């Protein structure tokens, strides 16, 4: 049997040693648990053992047995160093019992379905891949001179750590150093192979040539790293590339079961989702445009509802003169998954709508409230009403991929259509999650606005009547203006809007109504939906709407709920007014005849043809 050649080279071993150290230091930078230096030690010890075994005469079986033996010794040594023993616990046998007893207890907690609070188990789990990576890399370098097998394990571990390490600090420089070392090792290995070839061919190589080759390798490696880091900053951002990366890394995210295993680590706060805009300031003006965003094909059953509203995104918390979305969880949704589970479906009807997109690059999937399904792949921004509940409180739907002009998508929603007596008798008993999420008020909420609310609702008996009174007051007292300038001496823009200016646009109107109705005097659950639009949706018709939550038929718009002329008093009066005002600020609204999309000339990207895959319930005029 021919003897396998050995490939010992001190510079190569030193480069691999540096690469292994940087890979372990990247793990240490996370601060996930105490004692990560023990993982670093095991990675280095594994590398040294691998280099030695690769240079030795042992065959595969001997290498495996020796590796296991050294692993047990080194692991026990480092794990014992992690545990703080008392002065009385000096006997090695006693310490070993404590060590393996803690590991057995931690595993028992995990298999029982409980979160593991002991960081020793995390340290033990992290030790295994770093030991194997160091051992395998060193062995492959000296036994086979396999460059990729030597450098890839440490790089893969760095990549995995980077994916799971949520931090605002930039650690990419460590990956850059690792790449630089990897390129130097590649150049060194190439030189060794060429030198062996030159020796066989009896080519003379001077010591100066060796130095020149090393210098050239360093310069080329540095140039390649600089280019790799600099070129991305000169290129435009591509949403498709970002989405592809999120799809890749999303598959690496921890499942709930593995979260229990790593519950004890010191996690930094996960970055806020970047698929959605989770902040919305009051602003100074609203955009004006006649651009059509989308057209909705409405089924006949929807005519039973006094008015339809299209929802984009919910903002539920107000502070420092801006709205925030507190639901920050994201999940991908495929239409094949079926309906979403939402908190409340009682007294609701499922209605489906078809949306004809008129603009390129639309990312928001508009729908009626409450959305439960769409046939377009989407990313869902949501929060969980309860930890042990699988339901979603959906805040927004983002198209993935984005929509283009001419695209069609369908979305289904569970719509409530209560009568006025039903709203008046709804009561004020809300679930705890509704109270916590939709009753928030700023700590410095204006006493003047609170007094105004009491004055407006002094003669109102029920929460519904109070909402109607507040809505009517704002309709009669506040005039619409596309912009508002807040004087620098004013500290509360809403006070200025309500008491001084008495003019403004939808951001201020909706905010004032929501906060008034959240005040302790009413204890009603309100949230802010944006935007609301007519069935022919234009960018000039994108005011923000607020929705009220009442026990039973939850979450209807106060612009509808607060007007007895729109909301039927009994079930027998479910009719549709053809020329109802579109909002408290008197935005122009298409009539039902145009809402129902009679076939007429439009600026649709489809031309003047009806969509072939949509069957309207009306006949073209």
PDB file of C-alpha atoms in Angstrom, residues 473-481 501-504 585:
ATOM      1  CA  UNK A 473     -68.461  67.602  16.146  1.00  0.00           C
ATOM      2  CA  UNK A 474     -65.333  67.153  14.059  1.00  0.00           C
ATOM      3  CA  UNK A 475     -67.351  67.169  10.849  1.00  0.00           C
ATOM      4  CA  UNK A 476     -69.035  70.448  11.710  1.00  0.00           C
ATOM      5  CA  UNK A 477     -66.151  72.271  13.408  1.00  0.00           C
ATOM      6  CA  UNK A 478     -63.085  71.202  11.422  1.00  0.00           C
ATOM      7  CA  UNK A 479     -62.547  72.268   7.817  1.00  0.00           C
ATOM      8  CA  UNK A 480     -60.390  70.398   5.370  1.00  0.00           C
ATOM      9  CA  UNK A 481     -57.058  71.874   4.291  1.00  0.00           C
ATOM     10  CA  UNK A 501     -56.426  76.481  13.507  1.00  0.00           C
ATOM     11  CA  UNK A 502     -59.537  74.282  13.167  1.00  0.00           C
ATOM     12  CA  UNK A 503     -58.274  73.229   9.757  1.00  0.00           C
ATOM     13  CA  UNK A 504     -56.220  70.287   8.655  1.00  0.00           C
ATOM     14  CA  UNK A 585     -64.031  65.973   5.542  1.00  0.00           C
TER      15      UNK A 585
END
